[in-house]
Amino acid sequence: MADPIFDMPDGLPRLRAVMARLRDPEHGCPWDLEQDFASIAPYTIEEAYEVADAIARGAMDELPGELGDLLFQSVYHAQMAEEAGHFDFDDVIAAITAKMIHRHPHVFGDSSRDKSAAEQTADWESAKARERGTAGVLDGVALGLPALTRAEKLQKRAARVGFDWPETAQVAAKIAEEAAELGAAAETQDPAQVADEMGDLLFSLANLARHLGVDPEAALRATNDKFTRRFAHVEAELAARGRRPEDSDLTEMDAFWTDAKRREKAAPRG
């Protein structure tokens, strides 16, 4: 007997039917049946990053697949929620639809559309604040965000109520202060104190990035990519000489690293 899923047209109903089948207690996939919200959440985060990676690389041919993977994560969570009697995918759609209409009165209401992107962002944040009601200023900043991103969001929230350095130079001075405190902590050889001071320094660096209009997470991601490219050049140069990094030393590898930097700077910018 043919499986009716094969006869369904492509679209969200078919995807939801596939998800329901995977979680079917009798005929589903054993791995999928073992999962819960906590075990799936890391995959959800990973898929979001893979979408961002495809966009950053301009890989439009890969983006449909990556967006599909991310959509599947929403379907997965909704399926588990429906099984537990919490909500279903229709509730997810209804919630985001209502939210978008509510937060865009200049599109779906009588508010003026004659506003800059910055003014519309301020309106968006004001709407979110009203929805939070009496919650604290920092409430609602997701714990699962990457640490640098969460630091930036916490700082932005605090800045909206005036808790912020007015000048970038003051932030830079704070970084120097935190670096000195980290150096002093390192001399104590107390791991907990060193970790605490390192966290303070990283938080201050995220604050400086915010003041300079730089996304700290994106900046570090770009530097990670740069490090990867340059170290790959070091490995390639050593391989051309029949050796590996462990057969080399810092002086030689640093020379190849400097050559990689020179090549990057000399390359034409597209």
PDB file of C-alpha atoms in Angstrom:
ATOM      1  CA  MET A   1       0.000   0.000   0.000  1.00  0.00           C
ATOM      2  CA  ALA A   2       1.448   3.362  -1.035  1.00  0.00           C
ATOM      3  CA  ASP A   3       2.274   5.842   1.686  1.00  0.00           C
ATOM      4  CA  PRO A   4      -0.119   8.833   1.365  1.00  0.00           C
ATOM      5  CA  ILE A   5       2.719  11.224   2.249  1.00  0.00           C
ATOM      6  CA  PHE A   6       4.220  10.547  -1.205  1.00  0.00           C
ATOM      7  CA  ASP A   7       1.009  11.783  -2.830  1.00  0.00           C
ATOM      8  CA  MET A   8       0.850  15.044  -0.876  1.00  0.00           C
ATOM      9  CA  PRO A   9       1.960  18.225  -2.671  1.00  0.00           C
ATOM     10  CA  ASP A  10       5.066  19.962  -1.357  1.00  0.00           C
ATOM     11  CA  GLY A  11       4.246  22.513   1.288  1.00  0.00           C
ATOM     12  CA  LEU A  12       3.867  23.026   5.000  1.00  0.00           C
ATOM     13  CA  PRO A  13       1.095  20.411   5.472  1.00  0.00           C
ATOM     14  CA  ARG A  14       3.357  17.734   3.982  1.00  0.00           C
ATOM     15  CA  LEU A  15       6.270  18.789   6.171  1.00  0.00           C
ATOM     16  CA  ARG A  16       4.075  18.632   9.262  1.00  0.00           C
ATOM     17  CA  ALA A  17       2.848  15.183   8.216  1.00  0.00           C
ATOM     18  CA  VAL A  18       6.455  14.011   7.882  1.00  0.00           C
ATOM     19  CA  MET A  19       7.237  15.354  11.345  1.00  0.00           C
ATOM     20  CA  ALA A  20       4.191  13.661  12.864  1.00  0.00           C
ATOM     21  CA  ARG A  21       5.222  10.376  11.267  1.00  0.00           C
ATOM     22  CA  LEU A  22       8.746  10.652  12.647  1.00  0.00           C
ATOM     23  CA  ARG A  23       7.274  11.012  16.133  1.00  0.00           C
ATOM     24  CA  ASP A  24       4.607   8.314  15.691  1.00  0.00           C
ATOM     25  CA  PRO A  25       4.898   6.015  18.753  1.00  0.00           C
ATOM     26  CA  GLU A  26       4.357   2.878  16.681  1.00  0.00           C
ATOM     27  CA  HIS A  27       5.927   3.601  13.304  1.00  0.00           C
ATOM     28  CA  GLY A  28       8.201   6.569  13.972  1.00  0.00           C
ATOM     29  CA  CYS A  29      11.973   6.928  14.130  1.00  0.00           C
ATOM     30  CA  PRO A  30      13.470   5.675  17.417  1.00  0.00           C
ATOM     31  CA  TRP A  31      15.919   8.597  17.570  1.00  0.00           C
ATOM     32  CA  ASP A  32      13.211  11.210  17.015  1.00  0.00           C
ATOM     33  CA  LEU A  33      10.984   9.584  19.607  1.00  0.00           C
ATOM     34  CA  GLU A  34      13.720   9.934  22.234  1.00  0.00           C
ATOM     35  CA  GLN A  35      14.084  13.698  21.757  1.00  0.00           C
ATOM     36  CA  ASP A  36      12.630  16.478  23.870  1.00  0.00           C
ATOM     37  CA  PHE A  37      12.787  20.289  23.836  1.00  0.00           C
ATOM     38  CA  ALA A  38      16.121  20.423  25.639  1.00  0.00           C
ATOM     39  CA  SER A  39      17.823  17.876  23.398  1.00  0.00           C
ATOM     40  CA  ILE A  40      16.588  19.543  20.199  1.00  0.00           C
ATOM     41  CA  ALA A  41      17.368  23.134  21.231  1.00  0.00           C
ATOM     42  CA  PRO A  42      21.120  22.879  20.375  1.00  0.00           C
ATOM     43  CA  TYR A  43      20.207  21.728  16.859  1.00  0.00           C
ATOM     44  CA  THR A  44      17.868  24.708  16.518  1.00  0.00           C
ATOM     45  CA  ILE A  45      20.698  27.086  17.396  1.00  0.00           C
ATOM     46  CA  GLU A  46      23.077  25.269  15.049  1.00  0.00           C
ATOM     47  CA  GLU A  47      20.636  25.512  12.153  1.00  0.00           C
ATOM     48  CA  ALA A  48      20.200  29.257  12.713  1.00  0.00           C
ATOM     49  CA  TYR A  49      23.973  29.686  12.513  1.00  0.00           C
ATOM     50  CA  GLU A  50      24.116  27.636   9.314  1.00  0.00           C
ATOM     51  CA  VAL A  51      21.552  30.001   7.782  1.00  0.00           C
ATOM     52  CA  ALA A  52      23.699  32.959   8.826  1.00  0.00           C
ATOM     53  CA  ASP A  53      26.805  31.250   7.448  1.00  0.00           C
ATOM     54  CA  ALA A  54      25.210  30.661   4.046  1.00  0.00           C
ATOM     55  CA  ILE A  55      24.147  34.311   3.912  1.00  0.00           C
ATOM     56  CA  ALA A  56      27.607  35.526   4.940  1.00  0.00           C
ATOM     57  CA  ARG A  57      29.190  33.431   2.166  1.00  0.00           C
ATOM     58  CA  GLY A  58      26.615  34.548  -0.378  1.00  0.00           C
ATOM     59  CA  ALA A  59      25.734  30.884  -0.956  1.00  0.00           C
ATOM     60  CA  MET A  60      22.233  31.449  -2.298  1.00  0.00           C
ATOM     61  CA  ASP A  61      22.166  27.923  -3.731  1.00  0.00           C
ATOM     62  CA  GLU A  62      22.571  26.548  -0.197  1.00  0.00           C
ATOM     63  CA  LEU A  63      20.196  28.975   1.520  1.00  0.00           C
ATOM     64  CA  PRO A  64      16.891  27.206   0.632  1.00  0.00           C
ATOM     65  CA  GLY A  65      18.149  24.020   2.241  1.00  0.00           C
ATOM     66  CA  GLU A  66      19.447  25.812   5.319  1.00  0.00           C
ATOM     67  CA  LEU A  67      16.197  27.750   5.742  1.00  0.00           C
ATOM     68  CA  GLY A  68      14.331  24.478   5.377  1.00  0.00           C
ATOM     69  CA  ASP A  69      16.416  22.947   8.150  1.00  0.00           C
ATOM     70  CA  LEU A  70      15.597  25.918  10.380  1.00  0.00           C
ATOM     71  CA  LEU A  71      11.887  25.735   9.544  1.00  0.00           C
ATOM     72  CA  PHE A  72      11.945  22.042  10.408  1.00  0.00           C
ATOM     73  CA  GLN A  73      13.176  22.946  13.882  1.00  0.00           C
ATOM     74  CA  SER A  74      10.064  25.072  14.476  1.00  0.00           C
ATOM     75  CA  VAL A  75       7.883  22.224  13.213  1.00  0.00           C
ATOM     76  CA  TYR A  76       9.754  19.801  15.482  1.00  0.00           C
ATOM     77  CA  HIS A  77       9.208  21.872  18.635  1.00  0.00           C
ATOM     78  CA  ALA A  78       5.561  22.462  17.738  1.00  0.00           C
ATOM     79  CA  GLN A  79       4.996  18.732  17.211  1.00  0.00           C
ATOM     80  CA  MET A  80       6.419  17.897  20.634  1.00  0.00           C
ATOM     81  CA  ALA A  81       4.341  20.674  22.200  1.00  0.00           C
ATOM     82  CA  GLU A  82       1.179  19.357  20.537  1.00  0.00           C
ATOM     83  CA  GLU A  83       1.884  15.850  21.845  1.00  0.00           C
ATOM     84  CA  ALA A  84       2.244  17.271  25.363  1.00  0.00           C
ATOM     85  CA  GLY A  85      -0.935  19.341  25.044  1.00  0.00           C
ATOM     86  CA  HIS A  86       0.790  22.729  25.259  1.00  0.00           C
ATOM     87  CA  PHE A  87       0.134  24.221  21.810  1.00  0.00           C
ATOM     88  CA  ASP A  88       0.381  23.287  18.128  1.00  0.00           C
ATOM     89  CA  PHE A  89       1.913  24.739  14.983  1.00  0.00           C
ATOM     90  CA  ASP A  90      -1.230  26.745  14.216  1.00  0.00           C
ATOM     91  CA  ASP A  91      -0.770  28.486  17.578  1.00  0.00           C
ATOM     92  CA  VAL A  92       2.818  29.307  16.601  1.00  0.00           C
ATOM     93  CA  ILE A  93       1.635  30.864  13.341  1.00  0.00           C
ATOM     94  CA  ALA A  94      -1.178  32.758  15.085  1.00  0.00           C
ATOM     95  CA  ALA A  95       1.207  34.145  17.707  1.00  0.00           C
ATOM     96  CA  ILE A  96       3.803  35.485  15.265  1.00  0.00           C
ATOM     97  CA  THR A  97       1.117  36.870  12.940  1.00  0.00           C
ATOM     98  CA  ALA A  98      -0.555  38.767  15.767  1.00  0.00           C
ATOM     99  CA  LYS A  99       2.797  40.036  17.017  1.00  0.00           C
ATOM    100  CA  MET A 100       3.854  41.364  13.612  1.00  0.00           C
ATOM    101  CA  ILE A 101       0.538  43.169  13.126  1.00  0.00           C
ATOM    102  CA  HIS A 102       0.680  44.642  16.634  1.00  0.00           C
ATOM    103  CA  ARG A 103       4.265  45.846  16.271  1.00  0.00           C
ATOM    104  CA  HIS A 104       3.744  47.443  12.858  1.00  0.00           C
ATOM    105  CA  PRO A 105       0.976  49.991  13.399  1.00  0.00           C
ATOM    106  CA  HIS A 106       2.523  52.086  10.611  1.00  0.00           C
ATOM    107  CA  VAL A 107       1.732  49.245   8.188  1.00  0.00           C
ATOM    108  CA  PHE A 108      -1.449  47.688   9.624  1.00  0.00           C
ATOM    109  CA  GLY A 109      -2.841  50.715  11.451  1.00  0.00           C
ATOM    110  CA  ASP A 110      -3.129  54.487  11.332  1.00  0.00           C
ATOM    111  CA  SER A 111       0.392  55.388  12.529  1.00  0.00           C
ATOM    112  CA  SER A 112       2.605  57.400  10.210  1.00  0.00           C
ATOM    113  CA  ARG A 113       4.994  55.537   7.928  1.00  0.00           C
ATOM    114  CA  ASP A 114       7.135  58.675   7.622  1.00  0.00           C
ATOM    115  CA  LYS A 115       9.814  57.488  10.040  1.00  0.00           C
ATOM    116  CA  SER A 116      13.452  56.527   9.716  1.00  0.00           C
ATOM    117  CA  ALA A 117      14.638  52.979  10.312  1.00  0.00           C
ATOM    118  CA  ALA A 118      16.087  54.139  13.652  1.00  0.00           C
ATOM    119  CA  GLU A 119      12.753  55.639  14.718  1.00  0.00           C
ATOM    120  CA  GLN A 120      10.925  52.471  13.730  1.00  0.00           C
ATOM    121  CA  THR A 121      13.428  50.421  15.739  1.00  0.00           C
ATOM    122  CA  ALA A 122      12.746  52.643  18.755  1.00  0.00           C
ATOM    123  CA  ASP A 123       9.003  52.117  18.293  1.00  0.00           C
ATOM    124  CA  TRP A 124       9.596  48.355  18.080  1.00  0.00           C
ATOM    125  CA  GLU A 125      11.538  48.353  21.332  1.00  0.00           C
ATOM    126  CA  SER A 126       8.865  50.500  22.996  1.00  0.00           C
ATOM    127  CA  ALA A 127       6.216  47.986  21.935  1.00  0.00           C
ATOM    128  CA  LYS A 128       8.294  45.150  23.369  1.00  0.00           C
ATOM    129  CA  ALA A 129       8.714  47.084  26.623  1.00  0.00           C
ATOM    130  CA  ARG A 130       4.937  47.576  26.902  1.00  0.00           C
ATOM    131  CA  GLU A 131       4.438  43.866  26.310  1.00  0.00           C
ATOM    132  CA  ARG A 132       6.888  43.088  29.109  1.00  0.00           C
ATOM    133  CA  GLY A 133       4.796  45.287  31.407  1.00  0.00           C
ATOM    134  CA  THR A 134       6.314  45.500  34.867  1.00  0.00           C
ATOM    135  CA  ALA A 135       9.191  43.151  34.062  1.00  0.00           C
ATOM    136  CA  GLY A 136      12.729  44.317  34.738  1.00  0.00           C
ATOM    137  CA  VAL A 137      14.699  46.230  32.133  1.00  0.00           C
ATOM    138  CA  LEU A 138      16.946  43.232  31.431  1.00  0.00           C
ATOM    139  CA  ASP A 139      14.222  40.590  31.578  1.00  0.00           C
ATOM    140  CA  GLY A 140      13.636  38.668  28.379  1.00  0.00           C
ATOM    141  CA  VAL A 141      17.179  38.790  27.018  1.00  0.00           C
ATOM    142  CA  ALA A 142      17.541  35.135  26.075  1.00  0.00           C
ATOM    143  CA  LEU A 143      19.982  33.089  28.135  1.00  0.00           C
ATOM    144  CA  GLY A 144      20.788  30.887  25.142  1.00  0.00           C
ATOM    145  CA  LEU A 145      22.300  33.682  23.056  1.00  0.00           C
ATOM    146  CA  PRO A 146      26.032  33.628  22.348  1.00  0.00           C
ATOM    147  CA  ALA A 147      27.720  35.382  25.257  1.00  0.00           C
ATOM    148  CA  LEU A 148      28.999  38.362  23.244  1.00  0.00           C
ATOM    149  CA  THR A 149      25.615  38.906  21.634  1.00  0.00           C
ATOM    150  CA  ARG A 150      23.847  38.674  24.990  1.00  0.00           C
ATOM    151  CA  ALA A 151      26.333  41.134  26.524  1.00  0.00           C
ATOM    152  CA  GLU A 152      25.566  43.631  23.754  1.00  0.00           C
ATOM    153  CA  LYS A 153      21.804  43.226  24.196  1.00  0.00           C
ATOM    154  CA  LEU A 154      22.025  43.615  27.975  1.00  0.00           C
ATOM    155  CA  GLN A 155      24.068  46.775  27.525  1.00  0.00           C
ATOM    156  CA  LYS A 156      21.608  48.186  24.975  1.00  0.00           C
ATOM    157  CA  ARG A 157      18.713  47.589  27.362  1.00  0.00           C
ATOM    158  CA  ALA A 158      20.558  49.299  30.217  1.00  0.00           C
ATOM    159  CA  ALA A 159      21.558  52.197  27.948  1.00  0.00           C
ATOM    160  CA  ARG A 160      17.912  52.922  27.111  1.00  0.00           C
ATOM    161  CA  VAL A 161      17.298  53.899  30.736  1.00  0.00           C
ATOM    162  CA  GLY A 162      20.491  55.954  30.974  1.00  0.00           C
ATOM    163  CA  PHE A 163      22.846  53.369  32.453  1.00  0.00           C
ATOM    164  CA  ASP A 164      25.696  53.833  29.982  1.00  0.00           C
ATOM    165  CA  TRP A 165      28.986  55.625  29.509  1.00  0.00           C
ATOM    166  CA  PRO A 166      28.286  58.816  27.539  1.00  0.00           C
ATOM    167  CA  GLU A 167      31.702  58.849  25.831  1.00  0.00           C
ATOM    168  CA  THR A 168      33.580  56.090  24.008  1.00  0.00           C
ATOM    169  CA  ALA A 169      36.800  57.229  25.694  1.00  0.00           C
ATOM    170  CA  GLN A 170      35.308  56.262  29.059  1.00  0.00           C
ATOM    171  CA  VAL A 171      34.619  52.761  27.769  1.00  0.00           C
ATOM    172  CA  ALA A 172      38.215  52.493  26.535  1.00  0.00           C
ATOM    173  CA  ALA A 173      39.447  53.611  29.958  1.00  0.00           C
ATOM    174  CA  LYS A 174      37.275  50.939  31.575  1.00  0.00           C
ATOM    175  CA  ILE A 175      38.876  48.318  29.317  1.00  0.00           C
ATOM    176  CA  ALA A 176      42.336  49.423  30.466  1.00  0.00           C
ATOM    177  CA  GLU A 177      41.163  49.167  34.069  1.00  0.00           C
ATOM    178  CA  GLU A 178      39.734  45.681  33.551  1.00  0.00           C
ATOM    179  CA  ALA A 179      42.898  44.537  31.752  1.00  0.00           C
ATOM    180  CA  ALA A 180      44.980  45.689  34.722  1.00  0.00           C
ATOM    181  CA  GLU A 181      42.679  43.828  37.111  1.00  0.00           C
ATOM    182  CA  LEU A 182      43.001  40.699  34.989  1.00  0.00           C
ATOM    183  CA  GLY A 183      46.780  40.990  35.123  1.00  0.00           C
ATOM    184  CA  ALA A 184      46.646  41.291  38.909  1.00  0.00           C
ATOM    185  CA  ALA A 185      44.323  38.294  39.126  1.00  0.00           C
ATOM    186  CA  ALA A 186      46.669  36.236  36.967  1.00  0.00           C
ATOM    187  CA  GLU A 187      49.431  36.814  39.506  1.00  0.00           C
ATOM    188  CA  THR A 188      47.271  35.270  42.254  1.00  0.00           C
ATOM    189  CA  GLN A 189      46.921  32.077  40.180  1.00  0.00           C
ATOM    190  CA  ASP A 190      43.335  31.821  41.475  1.00  0.00           C
ATOM    191  CA  PRO A 191      41.342  30.286  38.567  1.00  0.00           C
ATOM    192  CA  ALA A 192      37.992  31.625  39.786  1.00  0.00           C
ATOM    193  CA  GLN A 193      39.306  35.163  40.145  1.00  0.00           C
ATOM    194  CA  VAL A 194      41.015  35.020  36.750  1.00  0.00           C
ATOM    195  CA  ALA A 195      37.811  33.796  35.098  1.00  0.00           C
ATOM    196  CA  ASP A 196      35.807  36.549  36.795  1.00  0.00           C
ATOM    197  CA  GLU A 197      38.162  39.285  35.632  1.00  0.00           C
ATOM    198  CA  MET A 198      38.359  37.812  32.135  1.00  0.00           C
ATOM    199  CA  GLY A 199      34.569  37.972  31.953  1.00  0.00           C
ATOM    200  CA  ASP A 200      34.627  41.626  33.024  1.00  0.00           C
ATOM    201  CA  LEU A 201      37.180  42.439  30.324  1.00  0.00           C
ATOM    202  CA  LEU A 202      35.206  40.664  27.596  1.00  0.00           C
ATOM    203  CA  PHE A 203      32.017  42.419  28.717  1.00  0.00           C
ATOM    204  CA  SER A 204      33.781  45.774  28.490  1.00  0.00           C
ATOM    205  CA  LEU A 205      35.110  44.929  25.020  1.00  0.00           C
ATOM    206  CA  ALA A 206      31.563  44.114  23.907  1.00  0.00           C
ATOM    207  CA  ASN A 207      30.519  47.498  25.286  1.00  0.00           C
ATOM    208  CA  LEU A 208      33.223  49.265  23.275  1.00  0.00           C
ATOM    209  CA  ALA A 209      32.083  47.430  20.142  1.00  0.00           C
ATOM    210  CA  ARG A 210      28.544  48.648  20.764  1.00  0.00           C
ATOM    211  CA  HIS A 211      29.709  52.243  21.183  1.00  0.00           C
ATOM    212  CA  LEU A 212      31.637  51.978  17.914  1.00  0.00           C
ATOM    213  CA  GLY A 213      28.673  50.478  16.074  1.00  0.00           C
ATOM    214  CA  VAL A 214      30.356  47.098  15.650  1.00  0.00           C
ATOM    215  CA  ASP A 215      28.572  43.774  16.166  1.00  0.00           C
ATOM    216  CA  PRO A 216      31.043  42.006  18.506  1.00  0.00           C
ATOM    217  CA  GLU A 217      29.831  38.529  17.587  1.00  0.00           C
ATOM    218  CA  ALA A 218      30.180  39.224  13.852  1.00  0.00           C
ATOM    219  CA  ALA A 219      33.582  40.853  14.377  1.00  0.00           C
ATOM    220  CA  LEU A 220      34.926  37.864  16.291  1.00  0.00           C
ATOM    221  CA  ARG A 221      33.419  35.468  13.757  1.00  0.00           C
ATOM    222  CA  ALA A 222      35.219  37.341  10.966  1.00  0.00           C
ATOM    223  CA  THR A 223      38.475  37.200  12.903  1.00  0.00           C
ATOM    224  CA  ASN A 224      38.007  33.465  13.466  1.00  0.00           C
ATOM    225  CA  ASP A 225      37.634  33.064   9.697  1.00  0.00           C
ATOM    226  CA  LYS A 226      40.728  35.203   9.119  1.00  0.00           C
ATOM    227  CA  PHE A 227      42.737  33.148  11.592  1.00  0.00           C
ATOM    228  CA  THR A 228      41.583  29.952   9.864  1.00  0.00           C
ATOM    229  CA  ARG A 229      42.609  31.241   6.429  1.00  0.00           C
ATOM    230  CA  ARG A 230      46.013  32.401   7.572  1.00  0.00           C
ATOM    231  CA  PHE A 231      46.799  29.253   9.510  1.00  0.00           C
ATOM    232  CA  ALA A 232      45.770  27.207   6.478  1.00  0.00           C
ATOM    233  CA  HIS A 233      48.431  29.164   4.544  1.00  0.00           C
ATOM    234  CA  VAL A 234      51.004  28.285   7.223  1.00  0.00           C
ATOM    235  CA  GLU A 235      50.078  24.601   6.916  1.00  0.00           C
ATOM    236  CA  ALA A 236      50.207  24.756   3.119  1.00  0.00           C
ATOM    237  CA  GLU A 237      53.674  26.320   3.127  1.00  0.00           C
ATOM    238  CA  LEU A 238      54.958  23.688   5.523  1.00  0.00           C
ATOM    239  CA  ALA A 239      53.312  20.883   3.522  1.00  0.00           C
ATOM    240  CA  ALA A 240      55.078  22.164   0.401  1.00  0.00           C
ATOM    241  CA  ARG A 241      58.304  21.537   2.308  1.00  0.00           C
ATOM    242  CA  GLY A 242      57.217  18.077   3.396  1.00  0.00           C
ATOM    243  CA  ARG A 243      56.539  19.060   7.001  1.00  0.00           C
ATOM    244  CA  ARG A 244      53.674  19.643   9.445  1.00  0.00           C
ATOM    245  CA  PRO A 245      53.226  22.378  12.084  1.00  0.00           C
ATOM    246  CA  GLU A 246      54.482  20.101  14.839  1.00  0.00           C
ATOM    247  CA  ASP A 247      57.732  19.739  12.853  1.00  0.00           C
ATOM    248  CA  SER A 248      58.185  23.525  12.718  1.00  0.00           C
ATOM    249  CA  ASP A 249      58.729  26.252  15.312  1.00  0.00           C
ATOM    250  CA  LEU A 250      57.078  29.584  16.143  1.00  0.00           C
ATOM    251  CA  THR A 251      59.635  31.669  14.256  1.00  0.00           C
ATOM    252  CA  GLU A 252      59.118  29.817  10.981  1.00  0.00           C
ATOM    253  CA  MET A 253      55.339  29.625  11.334  1.00  0.00           C
ATOM    254  CA  ASP A 254      55.126  33.318  12.200  1.00  0.00           C
ATOM    255  CA  ALA A 255      57.041  34.146   9.018  1.00  0.00           C
ATOM    256  CA  PHE A 256      54.483  32.217   6.954  1.00  0.00           C
ATOM    257  CA  TRP A 257      51.703  33.921   8.920  1.00  0.00           C
ATOM    258  CA  THR A 258      53.156  37.330   8.043  1.00  0.00           C
ATOM    259  CA  ASP A 259      53.299  36.246   4.408  1.00  0.00           C
ATOM    260  CA  ALA A 260      49.599  35.313   4.553  1.00  0.00           C
ATOM    261  CA  LYS A 261      48.771  38.773   5.944  1.00  0.00           C
ATOM    262  CA  ARG A 262      50.819  40.431   3.188  1.00  0.00           C
ATOM    263  CA  ARG A 263      49.052  38.418   0.497  1.00  0.00           C
ATOM    264  CA  GLU A 264      45.623  39.312   1.879  1.00  0.00           C
ATOM    265  CA  LYS A 265      46.435  43.021   1.971  1.00  0.00           C
ATOM    266  CA  ALA A 266      47.834  42.909  -1.555  1.00  0.00           C
ATOM    267  CA  ALA A 267      44.847  41.039  -2.980  1.00  0.00           C
ATOM    268  CA  PRO A 268      42.340  43.212  -4.916  1.00  0.00           C
ATOM    269  CA  ARG A 269      39.130  43.876  -3.050  1.00  0.00           C
ATOM    270  CA  GLY A 270      35.982  42.816  -4.843  1.00  0.00           C
TER     271      GLY A 270
END
